[in-house]
Short mmCIF file of C-alpha atoms in Angstrom, two decimals:
data_model
loop_
_atom_site.label_atom_id
_atom_site.label_comp_id
_atom_site.label_asym_id
_atom_site.label_seq_id
_atom_site.Cartn_x
_atom_site.Cartn_y
_atom_site.Cartn_z
CA MET A 1 158.04 155.09 48.41
CA ALA A 2 155.01 153.75 49.87
CA ARG A 3 153.54 154.31 53.75
CA TYR A 4 151.68 152.12 56.35
CA ILE A 5 149.54 152.61 58.61
CA THR A 6 148.17 150.52 61.49
CA ILE A 7 144.89 150.37 62.21
CA SER A 8 143.76 147.73 65.45
CA LEU A 9 140.58 147.50 68.11
CA ASP A 10 142.58 146.74 71.38
CA LYS A 11 140.38 145.46 72.70
CA ARG A 12 140.19 142.76 70.13
CA GLY A 13 143.46 142.33 69.72
CA VAL A 14 143.03 142.92 65.95
CA THR A 15 144.94 144.84 63.43
CA CYS A 16 145.40 145.42 59.77
CA ARG A 17 148.08 147.43 57.66
CA ALA A 18 146.79 149.86 55.15
CA ARG A 19 148.46 152.13 53.12
CA LEU A 20 148.46 155.60 52.44
CA LEU A 21 146.71 157.14 49.06
CA ASP A 22 148.82 159.20 48.79
CA ASP A 23 149.14 159.99 45.55
CA GLU A 24 144.61 160.62 45.47
CA ALA A 25 144.49 162.08 48.72
CA PRO A 26 148.46 164.34 50.08
CA ARG A 27 146.26 166.73 52.12
CA THR A 28 144.60 164.09 53.96
CA CYS A 29 147.49 161.91 53.67
CA LYS A 30 150.41 164.68 55.40
CA ALA A 31 147.49 165.90 58.23
CA VAL A 32 146.87 161.35 59.53
CA TRP A 33 150.49 160.70 59.03
CA ASP A 34 152.01 163.62 61.54
CA ALA A 35 148.99 163.30 64.22
CA LEU A 36 149.92 159.42 65.30
CA PRO A 37 149.35 158.29 66.99
CA GLN A 38 145.54 158.38 67.00
CA SER A 39 143.50 156.43 69.23
CA GLY A 40 139.74 156.68 70.10
CA SER A 41 136.56 154.46 72.17
CA ALA A 42 135.53 152.11 69.36
CA TYR A 43 132.28 152.87 67.45
CA HIS A 44 130.16 150.83 64.76
CA ALA A 45 127.85 153.16 62.58
CA LYS A 46 124.56 153.15 62.67
CA TYR A 47 123.26 154.52 59.41
CA ALA A 48 126.44 153.50 57.07
CA ARG A 49 126.32 150.20 57.99
CA ASN A 50 129.83 148.06 57.83
CA GLU A 51 131.65 150.77 59.59
CA VAL A 52 133.92 151.46 62.41
CA TYR A 53 135.21 154.28 63.63
CA THR A 54 136.67 156.43 65.94
CA LEU A 55 136.43 160.31 67.14
CA VAL A 56 139.34 161.72 68.22
CA PRO A 57 140.01 166.10 68.67
CA PRO A 58 140.29 168.15 65.23
CA PHE A 59 143.68 167.66 64.64
CA ALA A 60 144.86 168.89 60.74
CA GLU A 61 145.60 172.51 59.64
CA PRO A 62 144.76 173.94 58.18
CA LYS A 63 142.20 171.00 57.69
CA PRO A 64 142.90 169.10 54.18
CA GLY A 65 139.39 169.85 52.53
CA ARG A 66 137.72 167.60 50.58
CA GLU A 67 140.17 165.22 48.33
CA ASN A 68 139.30 161.84 46.79
CA PRO A 69 135.85 162.13 48.59
CA THR A 70 133.01 159.05 48.57
CA ILE A 71 130.16 158.24 49.82
CA THR A 72 129.60 154.86 48.59
CA PRO A 73 132.97 153.76 50.61
CA ILE A 74 134.39 150.10 49.71
CA PRO A 75 135.45 146.94 51.77
CA GLY A 76 139.16 147.97 53.44
CA ASP A 77 138.93 152.18 52.58
CA VAL A 78 139.75 154.09 55.43
CA VAL A 79 137.78 157.65 55.91
CA TYR A 80 138.72 160.80 57.86
CA PHE A 81 135.87 162.17 57.86
CA GLY A 82 136.54 166.64 59.13
CA PHE A 83 132.77 167.71 61.93
CA GLU A 84 131.51 170.87 63.78
CA ALA A 85 130.13 170.81 66.35
CA TRP A 86 127.22 171.01 65.68
CA GLU A 87 127.25 168.16 63.16
CA ILE A 88 127.77 165.51 65.35
CA GLY A 89 126.48 166.76 68.96
CA ASN A 90 122.33 165.35 68.51
CA PRO A 91 122.26 163.90 71.13
CA ALA A 92 120.27 161.23 69.36
CA TYR A 93 123.56 159.96 68.12
CA GLY A 94 124.28 158.91 70.97
CA TYR A 95 127.47 159.92 72.58
CA ASP A 96 128.33 160.55 75.43
CA GLU A 97 127.82 163.06 77.45
CA GLY A 98 131.45 163.55 77.61
CA SER A 99 132.73 162.07 74.36
CA GLU A 100 134.64 163.86 71.29
CA ALA A 101 131.02 164.30 69.67
CA HIS A 102 130.30 167.12 72.22
CA SER A 103 133.20 168.84 71.95
CA ASP A 104 132.54 172.78 71.14
CA GLN A 105 136.16 171.81 68.59
CA GLY A 106 134.53 169.70 66.84
CA ALA A 107 135.93 166.57 66.24
CA THR A 108 137.90 164.37 63.52
CA ASP A 109 136.60 160.78 62.74
CA LEU A 110 138.26 158.22 61.20
CA ALA A 111 137.50 155.73 60.47
CA ILE A 112 137.31 151.97 58.08
CA PHE A 113 135.40 150.42 56.46
CA TYR A 114 134.54 145.90 56.63
CA GLY A 115 132.15 145.39 53.87
CA ARG A 116 130.17 146.25 50.62
CA ASN A 117 126.90 148.69 50.02
CA ASN A 118 127.56 152.07 52.39
CA LEU A 119 126.11 154.48 52.12
CA LEU A 120 126.84 157.85 53.55
CA ILE A 121 123.91 159.98 54.55
CA ASN A 122 123.29 161.26 57.71
CA GLY A 123 118.47 161.70 58.63
CA ASP A 124 120.26 165.60 59.52
CA ALA A 125 122.47 166.90 57.38
CA GLY A 126 121.81 164.18 54.15
CA TRP A 127 125.19 163.49 52.26
CA VAL A 128 128.03 162.87 54.30
CA PRO A 129 131.16 162.99 51.87
CA GLY A 130 134.63 161.49 53.55
CA ASN A 131 138.32 161.58 51.78
CA VAL A 132 139.63 157.92 51.10
CA PHE A 133 142.98 158.24 52.78
CA ALA A 134 144.30 155.23 52.51
CA THR A 135 142.93 150.81 51.87
CA ILE A 136 143.69 147.86 53.55
CA GLU A 137 145.85 145.64 52.24
CA GLU A 138 146.33 142.80 55.02
CA GLY A 139 144.22 141.89 57.59
CA LEU A 140 140.87 142.73 56.60
CA SER A 141 139.33 139.23 57.05
CA GLU A 142 140.02 139.21 60.09
CA MET A 143 139.40 143.10 61.79
CA ALA A 144 135.95 142.47 59.30
CA ALA A 145 134.67 139.48 61.38
CA ALA A 146 136.55 142.50 64.82
CA ALA A 147 133.82 144.73 63.55
CA GLN A 148 130.69 142.66 63.01
CA ASP A 149 131.09 140.82 66.12
CA LEU A 150 131.77 144.72 68.12
CA TRP A 151 127.84 144.98 66.42
CA LEU A 152 126.32 141.80 67.42
CA ARG A 153 128.43 142.09 71.30
CA GLY A 154 129.00 145.61 71.86
CA VAL A 155 131.33 148.41 71.45
CA GLU A 156 132.28 149.02 75.05
CA GLY A 157 135.24 149.12 76.33
CA GLU A 158 137.11 149.26 72.66
CA THR A 159 139.28 151.39 71.45
CA LEU A 160 140.00 152.25 67.68
CA SER A 161 143.83 152.90 67.19
CA PHE A 162 145.64 154.36 64.50
CA ALA A 163 149.83 154.40 64.33
CA ARG A 164 152.53 154.30 62.01
CA ALA A 165 153.86 150.93 61.00
CA ASP A 166 157.38 149.89 60.36
#
């Protein structure tokens, strides 16, 4: 039976529903499902293009490893990234000193992609593959409009939340 999660931009009051890809990414789906709910400051990507994400403390033990990876996510993809502290703590990335990006344990990045032509590359590190673990099946257009508003008006005070759906 399919499992679903909700993903919300809380301040903007927008929620979408995504189906977990248990067959394609079983370890990642288990790690995320077991760790829900998760919520943190929302960020709009600088380099990947049409991406909104949050950074939360690492929660997968053991880490799921690479499965169902992509460097070219499509609209509706929900992607897991596990980062070591040295990978995202560069001051040039603009994260506040107290954010998860500066944690000694690294961070887990939970991301949604809402438009086309995304490319996961970082000028410091090269390709940044992520695990596609869910696909948005309801509310993508509303989430895309809210994500575009984040890009145009800023992310301050916004949170991105992931929870189990009924």
